[in-house]
Amino acid sequence: MKRGKKKRKKREPKPYTGLEALLLFPDHGDYVATLDLMRRFSSAVRYGYKRRLEGEDRKALKKEDGPLCTLFRLNTRYADDALLKAEALLTAQRELGENPRKVVFGGRKLLADLARLKRSNLPLYERKKAEWRERRKGTLYARGDRTKGGNLNLRLVVREGSLFGAPTPQMNLWLRVNLGDRYAWALVKTSHPRLQALLSRVYAHEPYNVELSLREGKVYALFSWEEELPPISLTQEGGVLALDVNADPYHLALAVVNPDGSLRRHLTLSLEEVDRAKNRGAKEISLWRMAHQIVSLAQEEGVAIATERLKHLPKGRRGDGSGRRFRRQAHRFAYRSLLGKVHALARRRGIQSLEVNPQDTSTIGMLKYAPLLSLSKDVAAAYVIGRRALGFKEKIPKPLKALLQDPSFHDRTRRFYEGRIAQLKERHREEKNPYLKRKLRRELAQMKRALATLPSLQGEPGGPAGSTAGRNPQGIHAWRALRVGLFLPLLGQKVPRDLSARKIRATPVTKPILLGSWEGWKGGLDPHPGGGSAATDAHLRVGVGSGG
C-alpha cells in the first residue's frame, strides 16, 4: 500500500523592518578594499547558485577548504551567506514558475537595454554598462547572530568622537567591515526615523542583518531585523475593510463589509497627491500617509483588511500600440507599493490582512452590485473583494441568468462582434502607420477573445463561482460572457464608468437589462445590440482605442 507524500507545513514569512543608510569611508583604501570584497562575494553568489542548481551539497561548498572560501577568499560565514542568497534566488525562480537556468545576474531588462543601446547611443550605453557592472559586482550580505552580539562580519559600533581624522558626525555610528586580514571602517549617514530602534539593538547586542549595495559609485547599507509583532486583535469575524485601487481616476475605493456580507459603509480617497509628489521620497511619504489613514479606518470600524492579490501589472513600453496616456497612467500606478505598506502597517497594529483572487471582481461589481446598491463600479468592486474575503460566493441575478439562456441575445451579440472583427480587419489592411496598425491588431485580438467567450452564453448558468455547466467546457465563466455581451455591444464601452441605479435611470438603454429583463427589447422600436450596420459603426468608432 502506497503512502501519500507528507505535506510540508508552509512557513509563515518572517516580518522584517529596517532602514537604508549611505556609507562614508574616511580612508580611501578601506573603500577600495570593501569594493573588492563585494566583487568577490557577488562572484561567490553566482558560483554557489550554479553549483546548487547542479545539486552539490551546501555543507561541502561552504567548508573552510571548500570552493567558496578558497576560490573567492571568503571566511566561512561570508561563504554561508553567499549560499543563502543563491538559494533564495533559486527558490524564488521555482515559485514563480521561471526556468532557474535562465537567470540573468544583473537584471534581464538591463541586459536587453545594453544590447539595444550598444550601437545607437554611446553615452547612455556607457552609463547603463556601469550600472550593469555595479549590479553584478556590488553586493555583500551578512546575517545577524545573537550569539555573536549582533553581526560578526558587518558590525555596527557606536564611537565617541571621530575616526581617521573624520569630522565628528551627528550620530557616531560606524560600520566595521571584516576584510579577512583587517577591518574597514565606514561612517553610517542617515536620518531615518528607525535609527533609534537600530541603535537600541546595537546597545542590546541583538541581531541585525546588513546588506551592502553599490549605486553610482556609492556604497549603501540596508539594515534589517526581525520585528516583534503584537497578537492579531481584529479579524475577519468582525467584518473587513476592502480596498480597490484604480488608475483612472487615480483613487482608492473602500468598502466596509459586515460579517453577514452586507455593506456597512463606503468611501473613496484620492491618490492625486501621490501623483503630484516631486520626487520618490515625497511619493513614499504620501503613500505611507495614505496607508496610515486606511489602517486607522480599519481600527475605527473594528474590522480586518482585504485586498486583491496581484502579482504583475503590465505597464507597457513605447511603441507597443497602447498609447502614451495609458503608459503614463500605468507607470504612476503605485498599486503594489501602497498595498504592501497597508499590509505591513496592519500587521504591526494587530489587524488581520487578507488577499483574495482578483478574478472578475470588477465585472461582478459592475453587473450585480452597482445597479442594486447605486454604487460606482470601483466601490462595487471593493464590495465584491470584501465579500470574497469573508467566504461568500456570488450568484448570478435572475434577469442576467435569463439573459444567458436567451438565444436572440446570444445571436445578436455574436453578430456584433463578427461585424466588428470584419471592420477591424479591413482597417488593418488599409492602415499604413505601423503604430496604429499594431493598435488595431491588439484591438482585433481582443474582439476575437471576446467572441470565443460567447459560447458560454449557451446552456445552463453555473453555480456561485460563475462558471457554466451543460454543454460548455469547464473554465468558461458566465460573468465574463455577460461582460463581453453587454458592455461594448450595449453601451459602446469596454468598461462603463458608472453603472449605478441613478445612472441607469438616466440611460433607458441599460435599464431593462441590468434591472429588468432582455424581454424589454423585443417589443421596442430600437434595434437590438449588434443589430444593423449603423449600430456596429457607432460602437466601432467609440470602442477603438477606448480604455479596457
Coordinates of C-alpha atoms in Angstrom, one line a residue:
M1 CA 0.0 0.0 0.0
K2 CA 1.5 3.3 -1.1
R3 CA 1.7 6.0 1.4
G4 CA 1.0 9.5 0.3
K5 CA 3.6 12.2 0.5
K6 CA 3.6 14.1 3.7
K7 CA 2.8 17.7 3.1
R8 CA 5.2 20.2 4.5
K9 CA 3.8 22.9 6.6
K10 CA 4.1 26.2 4.9
R11 CA 6.3 28.6 6.8
E12 CA 4.9 32.0 7.5
P13 CA 7.2 34.7 6.2
K14 CA 9.1 36.5 9.0
P15 CA 8.2 40.2 9.3
Y16 CA 11.2 42.3 8.9
T17 CA 11.8 46.1 9.3
G18 CA 14.8 48.2 8.6
L19 CA 16.4 51.3 7.1
E20 CA 18.9 52.2 4.4
A21 CA 22.0 54.5 5.0
L22 CA 24.8 55.9 3.0
L23 CA 28.3 54.7 4.0
L24 CA 31.2 57.3 4.0
F25 CA 34.7 55.9 4.0
P26 CA 37.2 58.3 5.6
D27 CA 40.1 56.1 4.3
H28 CA 40.0 55.6 0.5
G29 CA 41.9 52.3 1.0
D30 CA 39.0 50.9 3.0
Y31 CA 36.6 51.9 0.3
V32 CA 38.7 50.1 -2.4
A33 CA 39.1 47.0 -0.2
T34 CA 35.3 46.9 0.5
L35 CA 34.5 47.1 -3.2
D36 CA 36.9 44.2 -3.8
L37 CA 35.2 42.2 -1.1
M38 CA 31.8 43.0 -2.6
R39 CA 33.0 41.8 -6.0
R40 CA 34.3 38.5 -4.6
F41 CA 31.1 37.9 -2.7
S42 CA 28.9 38.6 -5.8
S43 CA 31.0 36.1 -7.7
A44 CA 30.6 33.6 -4.9
V45 CA 26.8 34.0 -5.1
R46 CA 26.8 33.3 -8.8
Y47 CA 29.1 30.3 -8.4
G48 CA 27.0 28.9 -5.5
Y49 CA 23.8 29.4 -7.5
K50 CA 25.2 27.2 -10.3
R51 CA 26.6 24.6 -8.0
R52 CA 23.3 24.3 -6.0
L53 CA 21.4 24.1 -9.3
E54 CA 23.6 21.1 -10.2
G55 CA 22.8 19.5 -6.8
E56 CA 26.1 19.9 -5.0
D57 CA 26.0 19.8 -1.2
R58 CA 25.8 23.1 0.7
K59 CA 27.9 22.0 3.6
A60 CA 30.7 20.9 1.2
L61 CA 30.6 24.2 -0.6
K62 CA 30.9 26.4 2.5
K63 CA 33.6 24.5 4.3
E64 CA 36.9 26.3 5.1
D65 CA 38.7 24.2 2.4
G66 CA 35.7 24.3 0.1
P67 CA 35.5 26.2 -3.2
L68 CA 33.8 29.3 -1.9
C69 CA 36.4 30.0 0.7
T70 CA 39.4 29.1 -1.4
L71 CA 38.4 30.5 -4.8
F72 CA 36.9 33.8 -3.5
R73 CA 39.0 34.3 -0.3
L74 CA 36.0 34.4 2.0
N75 CA 35.6 33.2 5.5
T76 CA 33.0 30.5 6.3
R77 CA 30.4 33.0 7.4
Y78 CA 30.6 35.0 4.2
A79 CA 30.5 31.8 2.2
D80 CA 27.4 30.6 4.1
D81 CA 25.7 33.9 3.5
A82 CA 26.5 33.8 -0.2
L83 CA 24.9 30.4 -0.5
L84 CA 21.9 31.7 1.4
K85 CA 21.4 34.5 -1.2
A86 CA 21.9 32.0 -4.0
E87 CA 19.3 29.6 -2.6
A88 CA 16.8 32.4 -2.0
L89 CA 17.1 33.3 -5.7
L90 CA 16.7 29.7 -6.7
T91 CA 13.6 29.2 -4.6
A92 CA 12.1 32.4 -5.9
Q93 CA 12.6 31.3 -9.5
R94 CA 10.9 28.0 -8.9
E95 CA 8.0 29.5 -7.0
L96 CA 7.4 32.0 -9.9
G97 CA 7.4 29.1 -12.4
E98 CA 10.5 30.5 -14.1
N99 CA 13.4 28.4 -15.6
P100 CA 16.1 28.7 -12.9
R101 CA 18.8 28.0 -15.6
K102 CA 17.9 31.3 -17.4
V103 CA 18.6 33.7 -14.5
V104 CA 20.4 36.8 -15.6
F105 CA 22.5 38.2 -12.7
G106 CA 22.4 42.0 -13.0
G107 CA 18.9 42.1 -14.5
R108 CA 17.4 40.7 -17.7
K109 CA 15.9 44.1 -18.6
L110 CA 19.2 45.9 -18.2
L111 CA 20.9 43.3 -20.3
A112 CA 18.3 43.9 -23.1
D113 CA 18.9 47.6 -22.8
L114 CA 22.6 47.1 -23.2
A115 CA 22.1 45.1 -26.4
R116 CA 19.7 47.7 -27.8
L117 CA 22.0 50.7 -27.0
K118 CA 25.3 49.2 -28.0
R119 CA 25.4 50.8 -31.4
S120 CA 22.9 53.6 -31.1
N121 CA 23.7 55.9 -28.1
L122 CA 27.2 55.7 -26.8
P123 CA 27.0 57.9 -23.7
L124 CA 23.8 56.2 -22.5
Y125 CA 25.3 52.8 -23.3
E126 CA 28.3 53.6 -21.0
R127 CA 26.1 54.7 -18.2
K128 CA 23.9 51.5 -18.5
K129 CA 27.1 49.4 -18.7
A130 CA 28.4 50.9 -15.5
E131 CA 25.0 50.2 -13.8
W132 CA 25.2 46.6 -15.1
R133 CA 28.6 46.1 -13.6
E134 CA 27.6 47.5 -10.2
R135 CA 24.6 45.2 -10.0
R136 CA 26.7 42.1 -10.8
K137 CA 29.6 43.0 -8.6
G138 CA 28.3 45.3 -5.9
T139 CA 26.7 43.0 -3.3
L140 CA 27.7 42.0 0.2
Y141 CA 25.5 40.4 2.8
A142 CA 25.9 39.2 6.4
R143 CA 23.2 37.7 8.6
G144 CA 22.8 38.7 12.2
D145 CA 23.7 36.3 15.0
R146 CA 22.5 36.7 18.6
T147 CA 25.4 34.6 19.9
K148 CA 27.9 36.9 18.2
G149 CA 26.4 40.1 19.7
G150 CA 24.7 41.4 16.6
N151 CA 26.6 40.8 13.4
L152 CA 30.1 39.3 13.3
N153 CA 31.3 40.3 9.8
L154 CA 29.4 43.6 9.3
R155 CA 29.2 45.0 12.9
L156 CA 27.8 48.4 13.9
V157 CA 29.9 50.2 16.5
V158 CA 29.0 53.4 18.4
R159 CA 32.1 55.5 18.8
E160 CA 32.8 58.7 20.7
G161 CA 34.4 61.4 18.6
S162 CA 36.0 61.0 15.1
L163 CA 37.9 58.2 13.3
F164 CA 40.8 58.6 10.9
G165 CA 40.6 62.4 11.3
A166 CA 37.0 62.5 10.0
P167 CA 34.7 65.3 11.4
T168 CA 32.6 64.4 14.3
P169 CA 29.2 63.2 12.9
Q170 CA 25.8 63.9 14.4
M171 CA 25.4 60.3 15.3
N172 CA 28.7 58.4 15.9
L173 CA 27.6 55.2 14.3
W174 CA 30.2 53.3 12.3
L175 CA 30.1 50.0 10.3
R176 CA 33.1 47.7 10.8
V177 CA 33.6 45.6 7.7
N178 CA 35.5 42.3 8.2
L179 CA 38.0 42.1 5.3
G180 CA 39.6 38.9 6.5
D181 CA 43.1 40.2 7.4
R182 CA 41.9 43.5 8.9
Y183 CA 38.8 45.8 9.3
A184 CA 37.5 48.6 7.2
W185 CA 35.5 51.4 8.8
A186 CA 32.6 53.5 7.3
L187 CA 30.5 56.2 8.8
V188 CA 26.8 55.4 8.7
K189 CA 24.9 58.5 7.5
T190 CA 21.2 58.5 7.8
S191 CA 18.3 60.5 9.4
H192 CA 15.8 57.7 9.2
P193 CA 13.1 57.6 11.9
R194 CA 14.1 54.0 12.7
L195 CA 17.6 54.9 13.6
Q196 CA 16.8 54.9 17.3
A197 CA 15.4 51.4 17.0
L198 CA 18.6 50.3 15.3
L199 CA 20.7 51.9 17.9
S200 CA 18.8 50.2 20.7
R201 CA 19.6 46.8 19.0
V202 CA 23.3 47.7 18.8
Y203 CA 23.4 48.6 22.6
A204 CA 21.4 45.5 23.5
H205 CA 23.7 43.3 21.3
E206 CA 20.6 42.0 19.4
P207 CA 21.0 40.5 15.9
Y208 CA 20.5 42.6 12.7
N209 CA 21.2 41.8 9.0
V210 CA 23.3 44.0 6.8
E211 CA 23.4 44.1 3.0
L212 CA 25.7 46.4 1.1
S213 CA 24.9 47.6 -2.4
L214 CA 26.8 49.7 -4.9
R215 CA 25.0 52.5 -6.8
E216 CA 26.7 55.2 -8.9
G217 CA 30.0 54.6 -7.1
K218 CA 28.5 55.0 -3.6
V219 CA 28.0 52.2 -1.1
Y220 CA 24.7 51.9 0.7
A221 CA 23.8 49.7 3.6
L222 CA 20.4 48.1 4.3
F223 CA 20.0 47.2 8.0
S224 CA 17.1 44.9 8.7
W225 CA 15.9 42.9 11.7
E226 CA 13.0 40.6 12.7
E227 CA 10.2 42.6 14.1
E228 CA 8.3 41.6 17.2
L229 CA 4.6 42.0 16.3
P230 CA 1.6 42.2 18.6
P231 CA -1.1 39.4 18.5
I232 CA -3.9 39.7 16.0
S233 CA -6.8 41.5 17.7
L234 CA -9.0 42.5 14.7
T235 CA -10.0 39.6 12.5
Q236 CA -12.5 39.0 9.7
E237 CA -15.0 37.8 12.3
G238 CA -15.9 41.5 12.8
G239 CA -16.0 42.2 9.1
V240 CA -13.5 43.6 6.6
L241 CA -12.4 46.8 5.0
A242 CA -11.9 46.0 1.3
L243 CA -9.7 48.1 -0.9
D244 CA -9.7 48.6 -4.7
V245 CA -7.0 50.8 -6.3
N246 CA -7.9 52.5 -9.6
A247 CA -5.7 54.2 -12.1
D248 CA -8.3 56.4 -13.9
P249 CA -9.3 58.4 -12.0
Y250 CA -6.4 57.8 -9.6
H251 CA -8.1 56.9 -6.4
L252 CA -8.8 54.3 -3.8
A253 CA -12.3 52.8 -3.3
L254 CA -13.1 51.5 0.2
A255 CA -16.0 49.3 1.3
V256 CA -16.6 48.2 4.9
V257 CA -18.4 44.8 4.7
N258 CA -20.3 43.3 7.7
P259 CA -19.7 39.6 8.7
D260 CA -23.1 38.7 7.1
G261 CA -21.9 40.1 3.7
S262 CA -23.9 43.4 3.8
L263 CA -22.4 46.7 3.1
R264 CA -21.9 48.9 6.2
R265 CA -20.3 52.0 4.5
H266 CA -18.2 53.0 1.6
L267 CA -16.0 55.9 0.6
T268 CA -13.2 57.0 -1.9
L269 CA -9.8 58.5 -1.3
S270 CA -8.0 60.5 -4.0
L271 CA -4.4 59.4 -4.8
E272 CA -3.7 62.6 -6.8
E273 CA -1.4 63.8 -4.0
V274 CA 0.8 60.8 -4.7
D275 CA 0.9 61.6 -8.4
R276 CA 1.9 65.2 -7.7
A277 CA 4.8 64.2 -5.5
K278 CA 8.0 66.0 -6.6
N279 CA 10.3 63.0 -6.1
R280 CA 10.5 59.5 -5.0
G281 CA 10.9 60.4 -1.3
A282 CA 7.8 62.6 -1.3
K283 CA 5.9 59.9 -3.1
E284 CA 6.8 57.4 -0.4
I285 CA 5.7 59.8 2.3
S286 CA 2.4 60.3 0.6
L287 CA 1.9 56.5 0.3
W288 CA 2.7 55.9 3.9
R289 CA 0.3 58.7 5.0
M290 CA -2.4 57.0 2.9
A291 CA -1.6 53.6 4.4
H292 CA -1.9 55.1 8.0
Q293 CA -5.3 56.6 7.0
I294 CA -6.6 53.2 5.8
V295 CA -5.4 51.2 8.8
S296 CA -6.8 53.8 11.2
L297 CA -10.1 53.5 9.5
A298 CA -10.0 49.7 9.9
Q299 CA -9.2 50.2 13.6
E300 CA -12.1 52.6 13.9
E301 CA -14.5 50.1 12.4
G302 CA -13.1 47.1 14.2
V303 CA -12.5 45.1 11.1
A304 CA -9.8 43.3 9.2
I305 CA -8.3 44.5 5.8
A306 CA -8.9 42.7 2.5
T307 CA -7.2 43.5 -0.9
E308 CA -6.7 41.9 -4.2
R309 CA -3.7 39.7 -4.9
L310 CA -1.9 40.9 -8.0
K311 CA 1.5 39.6 -8.9
H312 CA 2.3 41.6 -12.1
L313 CA 0.8 44.6 -13.7
P314 CA 2.0 45.2 -17.3
K315 CA 2.9 48.9 -17.7
G316 CA 3.6 48.8 -21.4
R317 CA 6.5 50.3 -23.3
R318 CA 7.0 52.8 -26.1
G319 CA 5.8 51.6 -29.5
D320 CA 3.5 48.8 -28.2
G321 CA 0.4 50.5 -29.6
S322 CA -1.2 51.1 -26.1
G323 CA -0.8 54.9 -26.3
R324 CA 1.1 57.4 -24.3
R325 CA -1.8 58.2 -22.0
F326 CA -2.2 54.6 -20.9
R327 CA 1.5 54.1 -20.3
R328 CA 1.7 57.3 -18.2
Q329 CA -1.3 56.1 -16.1
A330 CA 0.2 52.6 -15.7
H331 CA 3.7 53.8 -14.6
R332 CA 2.3 56.1 -11.9
F333 CA 0.1 53.3 -10.7
A334 CA 1.6 52.5 -7.2
Y335 CA -0.7 49.5 -6.5
R336 CA 1.9 47.1 -5.2
S337 CA 3.7 49.7 -3.1
L338 CA 0.6 51.0 -1.5
L339 CA -0.9 47.6 -0.6
G340 CA 2.5 46.4 0.7
K341 CA 2.6 49.3 3.1
V342 CA -1.1 48.7 4.1
H343 CA -0.4 45.0 4.9
A344 CA 2.8 45.8 6.8
L345 CA 1.3 48.5 8.9
A346 CA -1.8 46.5 9.6
R347 CA 0.3 43.6 10.9
R348 CA 2.2 45.9 13.2
R349 CA -1.1 47.1 14.7
G350 CA -2.6 43.6 15.2
I351 CA -5.0 43.8 12.3
Q352 CA -5.5 40.7 10.1
S353 CA -4.8 41.4 6.5
L354 CA -6.2 39.1 3.7
E355 CA -5.5 38.8 0.0
V356 CA -8.1 37.4 -2.4
N357 CA -8.1 36.2 -6.0
P358 CA -8.9 39.3 -8.2
Q359 CA -10.6 37.4 -10.9
D360 CA -13.8 39.0 -12.1
T361 CA -14.2 41.3 -9.1
S362 CA -14.8 44.4 -11.3
T363 CA -17.2 42.6 -13.6
I364 CA -19.3 41.2 -10.8
G365 CA -19.4 44.5 -9.1
M366 CA -20.5 46.3 -12.2
L367 CA -23.2 43.8 -13.2
K368 CA -24.6 42.9 -9.8
Y369 CA -24.0 45.5 -7.1
A370 CA -23.5 48.8 -8.9
P371 CA -27.2 48.8 -10.1
L372 CA -28.5 47.2 -7.0
L373 CA -26.9 49.4 -4.4
S374 CA -26.4 52.6 -6.5
L375 CA -22.6 52.3 -6.3
S376 CA -19.8 53.3 -8.7
K377 CA -18.0 50.4 -10.4
D378 CA -14.9 50.9 -8.2
V379 CA -16.8 50.8 -4.9
A380 CA -18.8 47.8 -6.2
A381 CA -15.6 46.0 -7.0
A382 CA -14.3 46.7 -3.5
Y383 CA -17.5 45.3 -2.1
V384 CA -17.0 42.1 -4.0
I385 CA -13.4 41.9 -2.7
G386 CA -14.7 42.2 0.8
R387 CA -17.4 39.5 0.3
R388 CA -14.9 37.2 -1.2
A389 CA -12.5 37.6 1.7
L390 CA -15.4 36.6 4.0
G391 CA -16.0 33.5 2.0
F392 CA -19.2 34.4 0.1
K393 CA -19.9 33.2 -3.4
E394 CA -21.6 35.4 -6.0
K395 CA -24.8 34.0 -7.6
I396 CA -25.9 35.4 -11.0
P397 CA -29.1 37.5 -10.6
K398 CA -32.2 36.1 -12.2
P399 CA -32.5 38.7 -15.0
L400 CA -28.9 38.1 -16.1
K401 CA -29.4 34.3 -15.7
A402 CA -32.4 34.5 -18.1
L403 CA -30.3 36.6 -20.4
L404 CA -27.7 33.9 -20.6
Q405 CA -30.4 31.5 -21.8
D406 CA -31.9 33.8 -24.4
P407 CA -30.9 32.7 -28.0
S408 CA -31.7 36.1 -29.5
F409 CA -29.3 37.9 -27.2
H410 CA -26.6 35.4 -27.9
D411 CA -27.1 35.5 -31.7
R412 CA -27.3 39.3 -32.0
T413 CA -24.2 39.7 -29.7
R414 CA -22.3 37.3 -31.9
R415 CA -23.3 39.3 -35.0
F416 CA -22.0 42.5 -33.3
Y417 CA -18.5 41.0 -32.7
E418 CA -18.3 39.3 -36.1
G419 CA -19.2 42.7 -37.8
R420 CA -16.6 44.5 -35.6
I421 CA -13.9 41.9 -36.4
A422 CA -14.6 42.3 -40.2
Q423 CA -14.3 46.1 -40.0
L424 CA -11.1 45.9 -37.9
K425 CA -9.5 43.5 -40.4
E426 CA -10.4 45.9 -43.2
R427 CA -8.9 48.9 -41.4
H428 CA -5.8 46.9 -40.5
R429 CA -5.2 46.1 -44.2
E430 CA -5.6 49.7 -45.2
E431 CA -3.6 51.3 -42.4
K432 CA 0.0 52.3 -43.3
N433 CA 1.1 53.7 -39.9
P434 CA 2.9 50.8 -38.1
Y435 CA 2.0 52.0 -34.7
L436 CA -1.7 52.4 -35.5
K437 CA -1.6 49.1 -37.3
R438 CA -0.2 47.5 -34.1
K439 CA -3.0 49.2 -32.1
L440 CA -5.7 47.8 -34.5
R441 CA -4.1 44.3 -34.2
R442 CA -4.4 44.4 -30.4
E443 CA -8.0 45.5 -30.7
L444 CA -8.7 42.7 -33.2
A445 CA -7.2 40.1 -30.8
Q446 CA -9.4 41.4 -28.0
M447 CA -12.5 41.1 -30.2
K448 CA -11.6 37.5 -31.1
R449 CA -11.1 36.6 -27.5
A450 CA -14.5 38.2 -26.7
L451 CA -16.1 36.2 -29.5
A452 CA -14.5 33.0 -28.1
T453 CA -16.2 33.7 -24.7
L454 CA -19.7 33.9 -26.2
P455 CA -20.4 30.1 -26.4
S456 CA -20.7 30.2 -22.6
L457 CA -24.0 32.1 -23.1
Q458 CA -25.5 28.7 -24.2
G459 CA -26.7 26.1 -21.7
E460 CA -27.5 26.5 -18.1
P461 CA -25.6 29.1 -15.9
G462 CA -23.4 27.6 -13.4
G463 CA -23.1 27.8 -9.6
P464 CA -22.0 30.6 -7.3
A465 CA -18.4 30.6 -8.7
G466 CA -19.7 31.9 -12.0
S467 CA -18.7 29.0 -14.4
T468 CA -21.3 27.4 -16.7
A469 CA -22.3 23.8 -16.9
G470 CA -24.2 21.8 -19.5
R471 CA -22.7 21.7 -23.0
N472 CA -20.0 24.2 -22.2
P473 CA -16.4 23.2 -21.3
Q474 CA -15.0 23.7 -17.9
G475 CA -13.3 27.0 -17.2
I476 CA -15.7 29.2 -19.2
H477 CA -17.2 31.9 -16.9
A478 CA -20.7 33.3 -17.2
W479 CA -19.7 36.6 -15.7
R480 CA -17.1 37.1 -18.4
A481 CA -19.7 36.1 -21.1
L482 CA -22.1 38.7 -19.7
R483 CA -19.4 41.3 -19.7
V484 CA -18.5 40.9 -23.4
G485 CA -22.2 40.5 -24.3
L486 CA -23.4 43.6 -22.5
F487 CA -20.8 46.4 -22.2
L488 CA -19.4 47.0 -25.6
P489 CA -22.4 46.0 -27.8
L490 CA -24.9 47.7 -25.5
L491 CA -23.1 50.8 -24.2
G492 CA -20.2 51.2 -26.6
Q493 CA -17.7 51.0 -23.8
K494 CA -15.5 48.1 -22.6
V495 CA -15.6 49.3 -19.0
P496 CA -18.5 51.7 -18.3
R497 CA -17.6 54.5 -15.9
D498 CA -20.9 54.3 -13.9
L499 CA -23.5 51.6 -13.8
S500 CA -25.2 52.8 -10.6
A501 CA -29.0 52.8 -10.5
R502 CA -29.2 56.6 -10.8
K503 CA -27.1 56.4 -14.0
I504 CA -29.2 53.6 -15.4
R505 CA -32.4 55.6 -14.8
A506 CA -30.9 58.4 -16.9
T507 CA -30.0 55.9 -19.6
P508 CA -33.1 53.9 -20.6
V509 CA -31.0 51.7 -22.9
T510 CA -29.5 49.8 -19.9
K511 CA -32.4 49.7 -17.6
P512 CA -34.3 46.7 -19.0
I513 CA -31.1 44.6 -18.9
L514 CA -29.5 45.4 -15.6
L515 CA -32.7 46.0 -13.6
G516 CA -35.2 44.0 -15.6
S517 CA -35.1 41.6 -18.5
W518 CA -34.0 41.2 -22.1
E519 CA -37.7 40.8 -22.9
G520 CA -37.9 44.6 -22.7
W521 CA -36.1 44.9 -26.0
K522 CA -38.4 42.6 -28.0
G523 CA -41.4 45.0 -28.2
G524 CA -39.4 48.2 -28.7
L525 CA -38.6 50.2 -31.8
D526 CA -34.8 50.4 -31.1
P527 CA -32.6 47.9 -32.7
H528 CA -31.1 45.1 -30.5
P529 CA -27.5 45.3 -29.5
G530 CA -25.4 44.4 -32.5
G531 CA -28.3 44.8 -34.9
G532 CA -27.8 46.9 -38.0
S533 CA -24.7 48.3 -39.6
A534 CA -25.2 51.8 -38.1
A535 CA -25.1 50.5 -34.6
T536 CA -22.0 48.5 -35.3
D537 CA -20.3 51.5 -36.9
A538 CA -21.1 53.7 -33.9
H539 CA -19.8 51.2 -31.5
L540 CA -16.7 50.8 -33.6
R541 CA -15.9 54.5 -33.5
V542 CA -16.4 54.6 -29.8
G543 CA -14.6 51.4 -29.0
V544 CA -11.3 51.6 -30.9
G545 CA -8.7 52.9 -28.5
S546 CA -11.1 53.1 -25.6
G547 CA -9.8 52.0 -22.2
G548 CA -10.0 48.4 -21.1

